[in-house]
């Protein structure tokens, strides 16, 4: 079995989860579930990033010790996972011993190899971004951009990691592996960034300025820069579990691609002699009226509100349907309702209801076998013959939104097929030919429903399981076989009804 190790970014434990966090978990879960369906041995990691200035400041503001603060916030992030039906195998916290141990080993190893050195630093420092700034970071008028918050001039001795030494190697690596970052246009941005000379990375913070961090193993007066600490989580979580590393993909937001993941992390691994991951998936941002949702801008949308109201499946469906992985999307509750009503309740929900209702009314609740293929059936079979393989290929290429669009088009075509066949009319006729057509149409709509559901199960796992259950169907272990038009449902007893996507306010 092919090993497929996938990770999300670890969330800062300095505020509550918002839609951006929820989306990243859902996207990664959809990929993980899809790869499991394809037969891979998946390991899925997520967690929380708990050290650094921001966390220390938030804990102080609340008047609690940082560890207690992190326990609470990390608990909140962890609680989101079952609510969203996320199938992570592990949850790492950077305050755990298993993580701190590996960070120290890595630092010591790099220090011993001469990849980390001590030097005097004079310059400007942004507390909000926890980074040193250069003149090129200034606005044209000489002021510092808003995103840096308060900027102070400092002079201190620190430890530096030799990034510059690996710049040419990284450029060559990315040039040879042109699909390393998905989408590809983001890889171009990394190469653009690498056109300017890299500065070595300051990986220490003096303890008098920041206490809340992992002490450097070779100098107890300093703690580790939070990014150097956080990135190691992907490795520290699995280092004791053979066969998992290297990662297949790191799923992250576009804001933390350059430089942390595409530059720092790649060079950290290369310098330490650790195998590189297969790639990075950089998704876009959820916006609200054009601006990024986040804790600091105060327009954070609480995803749990919609999950509580509409269920995890509808929420997952919307996020994956609406966002083209890599690009930004505007979130509006109105658009959520449009998709919920038109695609889930009226289209898919309607197909489920019709199938159950008509099988109950006209066939005593037992699905008959199809008895012939005429033009309407042939059209639907042909549409399926294209839809199935195309959707699998799109999911393999992370084009989940297009795969859903195609699947929903197939559901629409199935509903149109039902209109054409009008089983309610056939049911009134006692002609043997009409009765045979009735049986064929019932078998055809049920089989089409089963197939559409097979393509949606990584996005809406609970709805898919419930639909399969009312069709009396237990999906097989090999998912690809599930995608062949067949006769699996013949003779199955179906349930009379299933309320899948109730109207808002009703239940
Ligand atoms: O960056 N839309 O943590 P974080 C989509 N701890 N994604 C969003 C988003 C939005 N509006 N806002 C945030 C960190 N994200 C670091 C990561 S990894 C070793 C350390 C995404 O809590 C963001 O891009 O600020 C990132 O991938 C993730 O949420 C966590 O963000």
Short mmCIF file of C-alpha atoms in Angstrom, two decimals, residues 2-507:
data_model
loop_
_atom_site.label_atom_id
_atom_site.label_comp_id
_atom_site.label_asym_id
_atom_site.label_seq_id
_atom_site.Cartn_x
_atom_site.Cartn_y
_atom_site.Cartn_z
CA UNK A 2 1.29 3.45 -0.86
CA UNK A 3 1.97 5.65 2.16
CA UNK A 4 0.36 9.08 1.96
CA UNK A 5 1.22 11.45 4.79
CA UNK A 6 -0.72 14.72 4.77
CA UNK A 7 -0.58 17.66 7.17
CA UNK A 8 -2.39 20.94 7.82
CA UNK A 9 -0.67 24.04 9.15
CA UNK A 10 -0.71 24.04 12.94
CA UNK A 11 -2.95 26.85 14.17
CA UNK A 12 -1.73 29.61 16.45
CA UNK A 13 -3.10 29.01 19.90
CA UNK A 14 -3.82 32.69 20.45
CA UNK A 15 -7.48 32.99 19.48
CA UNK A 16 -10.52 30.95 18.56
CA UNK A 17 -10.81 28.94 15.32
CA UNK A 18 -12.41 30.74 12.37
CA UNK A 19 -13.61 29.81 8.91
CA UNK A 20 -10.07 29.82 7.45
CA UNK A 21 -8.96 27.23 9.99
CA UNK A 22 -12.08 25.15 9.41
CA UNK A 23 -11.60 25.24 5.64
CA UNK A 24 -8.02 24.01 5.81
CA UNK A 25 -9.07 21.04 7.95
CA UNK A 26 -11.96 20.20 5.65
CA UNK A 27 -9.85 20.46 2.49
CA UNK A 28 -7.15 18.25 3.98
CA UNK A 29 -9.75 15.78 5.18
CA UNK A 30 -11.31 15.60 1.72
CA UNK A 31 -7.89 14.82 0.25
CA UNK A 32 -7.19 12.25 3.00
CA UNK A 33 -10.52 10.50 2.52
CA UNK A 34 -10.10 10.53 -1.24
CA UNK A 35 -6.63 8.96 -1.00
CA UNK A 36 -7.94 6.30 1.37
CA UNK A 37 -10.63 5.49 -1.19
CA UNK A 38 -7.89 5.18 -3.78
CA UNK A 39 -6.20 2.57 -1.59
CA UNK A 40 -3.39 4.61 0.00
CA UNK A 41 -2.22 4.14 3.56
CA UNK A 42 -3.02 7.66 4.81
CA UNK A 43 -1.58 9.37 7.85
CA UNK A 44 -3.23 12.73 8.57
CA UNK A 45 -1.73 15.20 11.05
CA UNK A 46 -3.02 18.49 12.42
CA UNK A 47 -2.34 20.42 15.63
CA UNK A 48 -1.61 23.70 17.36
CA UNK A 49 1.34 26.12 17.31
CA UNK A 50 1.74 27.22 20.89
CA UNK A 51 4.99 29.14 21.41
CA UNK A 52 6.05 32.66 20.56
CA UNK A 53 5.33 36.27 21.23
CA UNK A 54 1.70 36.29 20.15
CA UNK A 55 0.73 33.45 22.45
CA UNK A 56 2.73 34.89 25.33
CA UNK A 57 1.03 38.27 24.86
CA UNK A 58 -2.47 36.77 24.63
CA UNK A 59 -1.90 34.74 27.80
CA UNK A 60 -0.66 37.84 29.65
CA UNK A 61 -3.68 39.79 28.51
CA UNK A 62 -5.93 37.10 29.95
CA UNK A 63 -3.83 36.98 33.11
CA UNK A 64 -3.17 33.23 32.96
CA UNK A 65 0.07 31.21 32.64
CA UNK A 66 0.87 30.52 28.96
CA UNK A 67 0.59 26.75 29.33
CA UNK A 68 -2.90 27.02 30.81
CA UNK A 69 -3.87 29.45 28.08
CA UNK A 70 -2.58 27.06 25.40
CA UNK A 71 -4.38 24.09 26.95
CA UNK A 72 -7.66 25.98 26.65
CA UNK A 73 -7.18 27.29 23.12
CA UNK A 74 -5.71 24.05 21.81
CA UNK A 75 -8.73 22.26 23.28
CA UNK A 76 -10.98 24.57 21.30
CA UNK A 77 -9.18 23.74 18.05
CA UNK A 78 -9.25 20.06 18.85
CA UNK A 79 -12.99 20.17 19.57
CA UNK A 80 -13.62 21.57 16.11
CA UNK A 81 -12.31 18.41 14.43
CA UNK A 82 -15.07 15.90 15.30
CA UNK A 83 -17.64 18.62 14.66
CA UNK A 84 -16.38 18.86 11.08
CA UNK A 85 -16.03 15.08 10.78
CA UNK A 86 -12.26 15.31 10.30
CA UNK A 87 -10.41 11.98 10.20
CA UNK A 88 -7.00 13.08 11.49
CA UNK A 89 -4.82 10.30 12.86
CA UNK A 90 -2.85 12.52 15.21
CA UNK A 91 -2.95 15.98 16.80
CA UNK A 92 0.35 17.57 17.73
CA UNK A 93 0.95 20.41 20.14
CA UNK A 94 4.30 22.18 20.02
CA UNK A 95 4.37 22.28 23.84
CA UNK A 96 4.49 18.46 23.95
CA UNK A 97 7.71 16.75 24.99
CA UNK A 98 7.80 14.59 21.84
CA UNK A 99 7.98 17.77 19.77
CA UNK A 100 10.40 19.76 21.92
CA UNK A 101 12.81 16.83 22.00
CA UNK A 102 13.01 16.67 18.20
CA UNK A 103 13.36 20.45 17.81
CA UNK A 104 16.33 20.35 20.20
CA UNK A 105 17.91 17.40 18.40
CA UNK A 106 17.56 19.16 15.07
CA UNK A 107 18.98 22.44 16.39
CA UNK A 108 21.92 20.67 17.98
CA UNK A 109 22.60 18.70 14.82
CA UNK A 110 22.55 21.84 12.64
CA UNK A 111 24.71 23.69 15.19
CA UNK A 112 27.26 20.85 15.24
CA UNK A 113 27.35 20.87 11.45
CA UNK A 114 28.12 24.61 11.41
CA UNK A 115 24.77 25.46 9.83
CA UNK A 116 23.90 27.68 12.80
CA UNK A 117 26.26 30.45 13.96
CA UNK A 118 26.23 33.36 16.39
CA UNK A 119 26.38 37.00 15.25
CA UNK A 120 25.60 40.53 16.28
CA UNK A 121 22.42 41.97 14.84
CA UNK A 122 21.48 45.63 14.43
CA UNK A 123 18.18 46.50 12.89
CA UNK A 124 14.43 46.69 13.13
CA UNK A 125 12.10 44.16 14.65
CA UNK A 126 8.35 43.64 14.25
CA UNK A 127 6.78 42.14 17.34
CA UNK A 128 3.52 41.39 15.60
CA UNK A 129 5.19 39.36 12.83
CA UNK A 130 7.98 38.16 15.12
CA UNK A 131 10.57 38.93 12.47
CA UNK A 132 13.49 41.19 11.69
CA UNK A 133 12.83 43.75 8.99
CA UNK A 134 14.92 45.11 6.18
CA UNK A 135 14.83 48.44 4.42
CA UNK A 136 13.14 46.80 1.47
CA UNK A 137 10.17 46.03 3.76
CA UNK A 138 9.45 49.76 4.20
CA UNK A 139 6.74 51.73 2.43
CA UNK A 140 8.01 54.11 -0.28
CA UNK A 141 7.64 56.98 2.25
CA UNK A 142 9.94 55.22 4.73
CA UNK A 143 7.23 54.14 7.20
CA UNK A 144 6.59 50.49 8.04
CA UNK A 145 3.54 48.76 6.55
CA UNK A 146 0.56 48.25 8.88
CA UNK A 147 1.01 44.44 8.95
CA UNK A 148 4.21 44.79 11.00
CA UNK A 149 2.49 46.59 13.91
CA UNK A 150 4.94 48.29 16.25
CA UNK A 151 8.51 48.25 14.88
CA UNK A 152 11.45 48.78 17.24
CA UNK A 153 15.15 49.30 16.59
CA UNK A 154 17.31 46.73 18.35
CA UNK A 155 20.93 45.62 18.61
CA UNK A 156 21.59 42.17 20.01
CA UNK A 157 23.56 38.98 19.63
CA UNK A 158 21.61 36.11 18.09
CA UNK A 159 21.93 32.76 16.35
CA UNK A 160 21.53 32.52 12.59
CA UNK A 161 20.75 29.63 10.27
CA UNK A 162 22.62 29.56 6.94
CA UNK A 163 19.80 30.06 4.47
CA UNK A 164 21.85 31.87 1.86
CA UNK A 165 24.14 28.87 1.40
CA UNK A 166 21.18 26.84 0.10
CA UNK A 167 19.61 29.45 -2.17
CA UNK A 168 21.03 28.06 -5.42
CA UNK A 169 20.16 24.52 -4.39
CA UNK A 170 16.53 25.55 -3.72
CA UNK A 171 16.22 27.37 -7.03
CA UNK A 172 17.54 24.33 -8.84
CA UNK A 173 15.29 21.98 -6.91
CA UNK A 174 12.16 24.02 -7.73
CA UNK A 175 13.17 24.43 -11.33
CA UNK A 176 13.54 20.66 -11.68
CA UNK A 177 10.36 19.90 -9.73
CA UNK A 178 8.01 22.33 -11.38
CA UNK A 179 4.90 20.88 -9.75
CA UNK A 180 6.28 20.98 -6.23
CA UNK A 181 3.90 23.74 -5.16
CA UNK A 182 0.25 23.48 -6.11
CA UNK A 183 -1.14 25.52 -7.79
CA UNK A 184 1.76 26.01 -10.14
CA UNK A 185 1.47 29.81 -10.24
CA UNK A 186 2.38 29.85 -6.55
CA UNK A 187 5.62 28.04 -7.36
CA UNK A 188 6.41 30.92 -9.71
CA UNK A 189 5.99 33.28 -6.77
CA UNK A 190 8.52 31.29 -4.76
CA UNK A 191 11.04 31.52 -7.59
CA UNK A 192 10.38 35.27 -7.87
CA UNK A 193 11.13 35.64 -4.18
CA UNK A 194 14.36 33.70 -4.62
CA UNK A 195 15.61 36.18 -7.23
CA UNK A 196 16.77 38.50 -4.44
CA UNK A 197 19.61 37.29 -2.20
CA UNK A 198 18.40 35.44 0.90
CA UNK A 199 19.48 36.61 4.34
CA UNK A 200 20.44 34.02 6.90
CA UNK A 201 17.56 33.39 9.28
CA UNK A 202 17.69 34.57 12.88
CA UNK A 203 16.45 31.53 14.81
CA UNK A 204 16.89 32.76 18.38
CA UNK A 205 15.10 35.22 20.64
CA UNK A 206 16.79 36.40 23.87
CA UNK A 207 14.92 35.13 26.91
CA UNK A 208 14.52 38.62 28.36
CA UNK A 209 12.38 39.50 25.34
CA UNK A 210 10.57 36.18 24.97
CA UNK A 211 10.30 33.45 27.56
CA UNK A 212 7.63 31.31 25.96
CA UNK A 213 9.62 29.11 23.62
CA UNK A 214 11.93 26.11 23.41
CA UNK A 215 15.34 26.95 24.93
CA UNK A 216 18.23 26.53 22.48
CA UNK A 217 20.03 23.32 23.45
CA UNK A 218 23.43 25.02 23.02
CA UNK A 219 22.60 28.36 24.72
CA UNK A 220 20.07 28.57 27.51
CA UNK A 221 19.85 32.38 27.27
CA UNK A 222 17.74 32.09 24.15
CA UNK A 223 14.53 30.46 22.99
CA UNK A 224 13.86 29.18 19.47
CA UNK A 225 12.21 31.43 16.88
CA UNK A 226 8.60 30.27 16.64
CA UNK A 227 8.67 29.35 12.93
CA UNK A 228 11.76 27.21 13.33
CA UNK A 229 9.97 25.44 16.19
CA UNK A 230 6.56 25.15 14.49
CA UNK A 231 7.70 23.79 11.12
CA UNK A 232 9.39 20.86 12.79
CA UNK A 233 5.97 19.54 13.93
CA UNK A 234 5.48 17.75 10.60
CA UNK A 235 8.56 15.69 11.31
CA UNK A 236 8.52 15.42 15.11
CA UNK A 237 5.04 13.86 15.07
CA UNK A 238 6.15 10.89 12.97
CA UNK A 239 9.88 10.54 13.58
CA UNK A 240 9.32 7.52 15.84
CA UNK A 241 6.90 5.87 13.42
CA UNK A 242 8.78 4.25 10.54
CA UNK A 243 7.32 4.37 7.07
CA UNK A 244 5.44 7.67 7.33
CA UNK A 245 8.01 10.39 6.57
CA UNK A 246 8.51 11.96 4.03
CA UNK A 247 5.20 13.75 3.80
CA UNK A 248 3.19 13.58 0.64
CA UNK A 249 1.77 17.10 1.04
CA UNK A 250 1.71 19.99 3.45
CA UNK A 251 -1.60 21.84 3.09
CA UNK A 252 -1.24 25.51 4.04
CA UNK A 253 -2.68 28.94 3.27
CA UNK A 254 -1.00 31.13 0.67
CA UNK A 255 0.18 33.60 3.35
CA UNK A 256 2.59 31.10 4.90
CA UNK A 257 4.07 29.68 1.70
CA UNK A 258 6.84 32.25 1.18
CA UNK A 259 9.13 32.27 3.02
CA UNK A 260 8.24 29.87 5.87
CA UNK A 261 7.26 26.67 4.07
CA UNK A 262 8.78 26.97 0.61
CA UNK A 263 12.06 28.46 1.82
CA UNK A 264 12.79 27.93 5.55
CA UNK A 265 11.33 24.45 5.82
CA UNK A 266 12.83 23.13 2.60
CA UNK A 267 16.27 24.43 3.56
CA UNK A 268 15.97 23.16 7.15
CA UNK A 269 15.28 19.66 5.83
CA UNK A 270 17.99 19.79 3.20
CA UNK A 271 20.60 21.11 5.64
CA UNK A 272 19.70 18.41 8.17
CA UNK A 273 19.83 15.66 5.53
CA UNK A 274 16.14 14.78 5.94
CA UNK A 275 14.10 13.69 2.89
CA UNK A 276 11.89 16.43 1.39
CA UNK A 277 8.10 16.19 1.11
CA UNK A 278 6.49 15.47 -2.24
CA UNK A 279 4.82 18.86 -2.40
CA UNK A 280 2.99 21.78 -0.86
CA UNK A 281 -0.63 22.69 -1.49
CA UNK A 282 -1.23 26.39 -0.92
CA UNK A 283 -4.91 27.27 -0.71
CA UNK A 284 -6.39 30.75 -0.96
CA UNK A 285 -8.21 32.84 1.60
CA UNK A 286 -11.79 33.05 2.59
CA UNK A 287 -12.77 36.67 2.44
CA UNK A 288 -15.72 38.52 3.83
CA UNK A 289 -16.69 41.42 1.64
CA UNK A 290 -13.24 41.38 0.10
CA UNK A 291 -11.09 41.31 3.25
CA UNK A 292 -9.40 38.36 4.93
CA UNK A 293 -11.18 36.78 7.86
CA UNK A 294 -8.96 36.73 10.85
CA UNK A 295 -8.80 37.33 14.54
CA UNK A 296 -7.06 40.68 14.18
CA UNK A 297 -9.46 42.26 11.67
CA UNK A 298 -12.40 41.28 13.84
CA UNK A 299 -14.67 40.02 11.07
CA UNK A 300 -13.99 36.39 11.91
CA UNK A 301 -16.97 34.27 11.09
CA UNK A 302 -17.64 31.48 13.53
CA UNK A 303 -17.93 28.36 11.38
CA UNK A 304 -19.59 26.41 14.14
CA UNK A 305 -22.76 28.46 13.76
CA UNK A 306 -23.42 27.04 10.29
CA UNK A 307 -22.32 23.56 11.28
CA UNK A 308 -24.79 23.55 14.16
CA UNK A 309 -27.58 24.80 11.95
CA UNK A 310 -27.03 22.79 8.77
CA UNK A 311 -24.77 19.90 9.75
CA UNK A 312 -21.12 19.19 8.95
CA UNK A 313 -21.88 17.69 5.53
CA UNK A 314 -23.61 20.75 4.11
CA UNK A 315 -20.86 22.96 5.49
CA UNK A 316 -18.10 20.79 4.03
CA UNK A 317 -19.95 20.63 0.74
CA UNK A 318 -20.17 24.39 0.50
CA UNK A 319 -16.49 25.02 1.29
CA UNK A 320 -15.27 22.47 -1.23
CA UNK A 321 -17.84 23.35 -3.89
CA UNK A 322 -17.22 27.07 -3.68
CA UNK A 323 -13.43 27.29 -3.48
CA UNK A 324 -11.12 26.56 -6.38
CA UNK A 325 -8.09 25.33 -4.40
CA UNK A 326 -5.47 28.07 -4.55
CA UNK A 327 -7.77 31.00 -5.26
CA UNK A 328 -9.65 33.26 -2.85
CA UNK A 329 -13.40 33.07 -2.30
CA UNK A 330 -15.88 35.42 -0.73
CA UNK A 331 -18.00 33.90 1.97
CA UNK A 332 -21.61 34.97 2.16
CA UNK A 333 -24.38 33.21 4.07
CA UNK A 334 -26.64 34.00 1.08
CA UNK A 335 -24.44 32.00 -1.28
CA UNK A 336 -24.35 29.18 1.25
CA UNK A 337 -28.15 29.08 1.25
CA UNK A 338 -28.33 29.18 -2.55
CA UNK A 339 -26.09 26.12 -2.84
CA UNK A 340 -27.79 24.36 0.04
CA UNK A 341 -31.26 24.81 -1.41
CA UNK A 342 -30.59 24.37 -5.09
CA UNK A 343 -27.92 21.66 -5.12
CA UNK A 344 -28.43 19.72 -1.91
CA UNK A 345 -32.10 20.00 -0.91
CA UNK A 346 -33.79 20.42 -4.31
CA UNK A 347 -31.45 18.38 -6.48
CA UNK A 348 -29.73 15.59 -4.55
CA UNK A 349 -32.34 15.48 -1.77
CA UNK A 350 -35.08 15.36 -4.37
CA UNK A 351 -33.46 12.42 -6.16
CA UNK A 352 -33.20 10.53 -2.88
CA UNK A 353 -36.84 11.21 -2.04
CA UNK A 354 -38.13 10.29 -5.45
CA UNK A 355 -36.16 7.06 -5.51
CA UNK A 356 -37.37 5.94 -2.10
CA UNK A 357 -40.90 7.16 -2.57
CA UNK A 358 -41.49 5.59 -5.99
CA UNK A 359 -39.79 2.32 -5.12
CA UNK A 360 -42.06 2.10 -2.09
CA UNK A 361 -45.21 3.02 -4.04
CA UNK A 362 -44.66 1.02 -7.21
CA UNK A 363 -42.39 -1.88 -6.23
CA UNK A 364 -43.25 -2.66 -2.64
CA UNK A 365 -39.97 -1.08 -1.51
CA UNK A 366 -37.78 -3.62 -3.32
CA UNK A 367 -35.50 -2.34 -6.09
CA UNK A 368 -36.22 -4.17 -9.34
CA UNK A 369 -33.69 -5.08 -12.06
CA UNK A 370 -33.49 -2.96 -15.22
CA UNK A 371 -35.03 -4.76 -18.18
CA UNK A 372 -33.74 -2.89 -21.18
CA UNK A 373 -31.77 0.08 -22.39
CA UNK A 374 -33.49 2.64 -24.59
CA UNK A 375 -32.40 6.13 -25.53
CA UNK A 376 -33.04 7.82 -22.13
CA UNK A 377 -31.13 5.09 -20.26
CA UNK A 378 -28.34 5.09 -22.84
CA UNK A 379 -27.89 8.85 -22.48
CA UNK A 380 -27.56 8.54 -18.74
CA UNK A 381 -25.15 5.59 -18.99
CA UNK A 382 -23.01 7.56 -21.42
CA UNK A 383 -22.98 10.61 -19.22
CA UNK A 384 -21.87 8.43 -16.33
CA UNK A 385 -19.14 6.79 -18.42
CA UNK A 386 -17.60 10.26 -18.78
CA UNK A 387 -18.46 11.67 -15.34
CA UNK A 388 -16.95 8.89 -13.20
CA UNK A 389 -13.38 8.82 -14.60
CA UNK A 390 -13.30 12.60 -15.07
CA UNK A 391 -14.21 13.20 -11.45
CA UNK A 392 -11.55 10.78 -10.21
CA UNK A 393 -8.93 12.56 -12.33
CA UNK A 394 -10.10 15.96 -11.06
CA UNK A 395 -9.87 14.83 -7.45
CA UNK A 396 -6.38 13.48 -8.07
CA UNK A 397 -5.46 16.97 -9.30
CA UNK A 398 -7.18 18.71 -6.32
CA UNK A 399 -9.92 20.11 -8.57
CA UNK A 400 -12.59 19.09 -6.12
CA UNK A 401 -14.92 21.95 -6.98
CA UNK A 402 -15.10 20.85 -10.62
CA UNK A 403 -15.62 17.22 -9.62
CA UNK A 404 -18.59 18.27 -7.49
CA UNK A 405 -19.97 20.40 -10.29
CA UNK A 406 -19.84 17.40 -12.65
CA UNK A 407 -21.39 15.12 -10.06
CA UNK A 408 -24.24 17.55 -9.47
CA UNK A 409 -24.74 17.84 -13.24
CA UNK A 410 -25.12 14.05 -13.27
CA UNK A 411 -27.71 14.28 -10.48
CA UNK A 412 -29.56 16.95 -12.49
CA UNK A 413 -29.49 14.66 -15.53
CA UNK A 414 -30.88 11.81 -13.43
CA UNK A 415 -33.73 13.98 -12.23
CA UNK A 416 -34.38 14.96 -15.86
CA UNK A 417 -34.37 11.26 -16.78
CA UNK A 418 -37.07 10.67 -14.15
CA UNK A 419 -39.18 13.49 -15.64
CA UNK A 420 -38.79 11.89 -19.05
CA UNK A 421 -39.77 8.42 -17.87
CA UNK A 422 -42.52 9.72 -15.54
CA UNK A 423 -42.77 6.55 -13.43
CA UNK A 424 -45.92 7.98 -11.78
CA UNK A 425 -47.65 7.63 -15.16
CA UNK A 426 -46.18 4.22 -15.91
CA UNK A 427 -47.41 3.07 -12.48
CA UNK A 428 -50.99 3.71 -13.52
CA UNK A 429 -50.75 1.49 -16.58
CA UNK A 430 -51.21 -2.27 -16.44
CA UNK A 431 -49.55 -2.78 -19.87
CA UNK A 432 -46.60 -5.25 -19.46
CA UNK A 433 -44.41 -2.92 -21.55
CA UNK A 434 -45.11 0.01 -19.21
CA UNK A 435 -44.56 -2.14 -16.16
CA UNK A 436 -41.19 -3.25 -17.56
CA UNK A 437 -40.27 0.38 -18.24
CA UNK A 438 -41.32 1.29 -14.72
CA UNK A 439 -38.97 -1.35 -13.29
CA UNK A 440 -36.17 -0.14 -15.56
CA UNK A 441 -36.65 3.47 -14.52
CA UNK A 442 -36.67 2.62 -10.80
CA UNK A 443 -33.49 0.55 -11.16
CA UNK A 444 -31.84 3.26 -13.26
CA UNK A 445 -32.54 6.15 -10.90
CA UNK A 446 -31.38 4.14 -7.87
CA UNK A 447 -28.16 3.06 -9.56
CA UNK A 448 -27.45 6.62 -10.73
CA UNK A 449 -28.03 7.84 -7.19
CA UNK A 450 -25.66 5.24 -5.78
CA UNK A 451 -22.96 6.30 -8.24
CA UNK A 452 -23.36 10.03 -7.55
CA UNK A 453 -23.13 9.30 -3.83
CA UNK A 454 -19.93 7.31 -4.36
CA UNK A 455 -18.38 10.45 -5.83
CA UNK A 456 -19.52 12.62 -2.95
CA UNK A 457 -18.54 10.43 -0.04
CA UNK A 458 -15.21 12.11 0.72
CA UNK A 459 -16.97 15.47 0.81
CA UNK A 460 -20.19 14.46 2.59
CA UNK A 461 -19.34 11.24 4.42
CA UNK A 462 -22.39 11.19 6.70
CA UNK A 463 -24.95 11.96 4.00
CA UNK A 464 -23.31 9.36 1.76
CA UNK A 465 -23.49 6.71 4.48
CA UNK A 466 -27.12 7.55 5.18
CA UNK A 467 -28.10 7.36 1.51
CA UNK A 468 -26.27 4.06 1.08
CA UNK A 469 -28.05 2.75 4.17
CA UNK A 470 -31.54 3.62 2.87
CA UNK A 471 -30.65 1.98 -0.45
CA UNK A 472 -29.61 -1.16 1.47
CA UNK A 473 -26.10 -0.78 0.05
CA UNK A 474 -22.78 -1.46 1.75
CA UNK A 475 -19.96 0.03 -0.35
CA UNK A 476 -17.14 -2.39 -1.20
CA UNK A 477 -13.56 -2.05 -0.04
CA UNK A 478 -12.25 -1.11 -3.47
CA UNK A 479 -13.81 2.16 -4.25
CA UNK A 480 -12.94 2.20 -7.95
CA UNK A 481 -15.22 -0.82 -8.47
CA UNK A 482 -18.00 1.17 -6.85
CA UNK A 483 -17.85 3.53 -9.80
CA UNK A 484 -18.98 1.00 -12.40
CA UNK A 485 -22.59 1.11 -13.50
CA UNK A 486 -23.98 -2.23 -12.38
CA UNK A 487 -26.71 -4.23 -10.76
CA UNK A 488 -25.61 -4.15 -7.11
CA UNK A 489 -28.87 -2.73 -5.84
CA UNK A 490 -31.19 -5.28 -7.48
CA UNK A 491 -33.47 -6.83 -4.90
CA UNK A 492 -32.46 -4.41 -2.13
CA UNK A 493 -35.16 -3.32 0.26
CA UNK A 494 -35.18 0.48 0.52
CA UNK A 495 -36.36 2.74 3.34
CA UNK A 496 -39.54 4.73 2.81
CA UNK A 497 -38.08 8.18 3.35
CA UNK A 498 -34.99 10.09 4.42
CA UNK A 499 -34.85 13.75 5.41
CA UNK A 500 -31.30 14.70 4.47
CA UNK A 501 -31.25 18.43 3.97
CA UNK A 502 -34.15 19.95 5.90
CA UNK A 503 -35.24 23.49 5.17
CA UNK A 504 -33.66 25.99 7.56
CA UNK A 505 -35.79 26.44 10.64
CA UNK A 506 -37.54 23.10 10.16
CA UNK A 507 -36.44 19.70 11.32
#
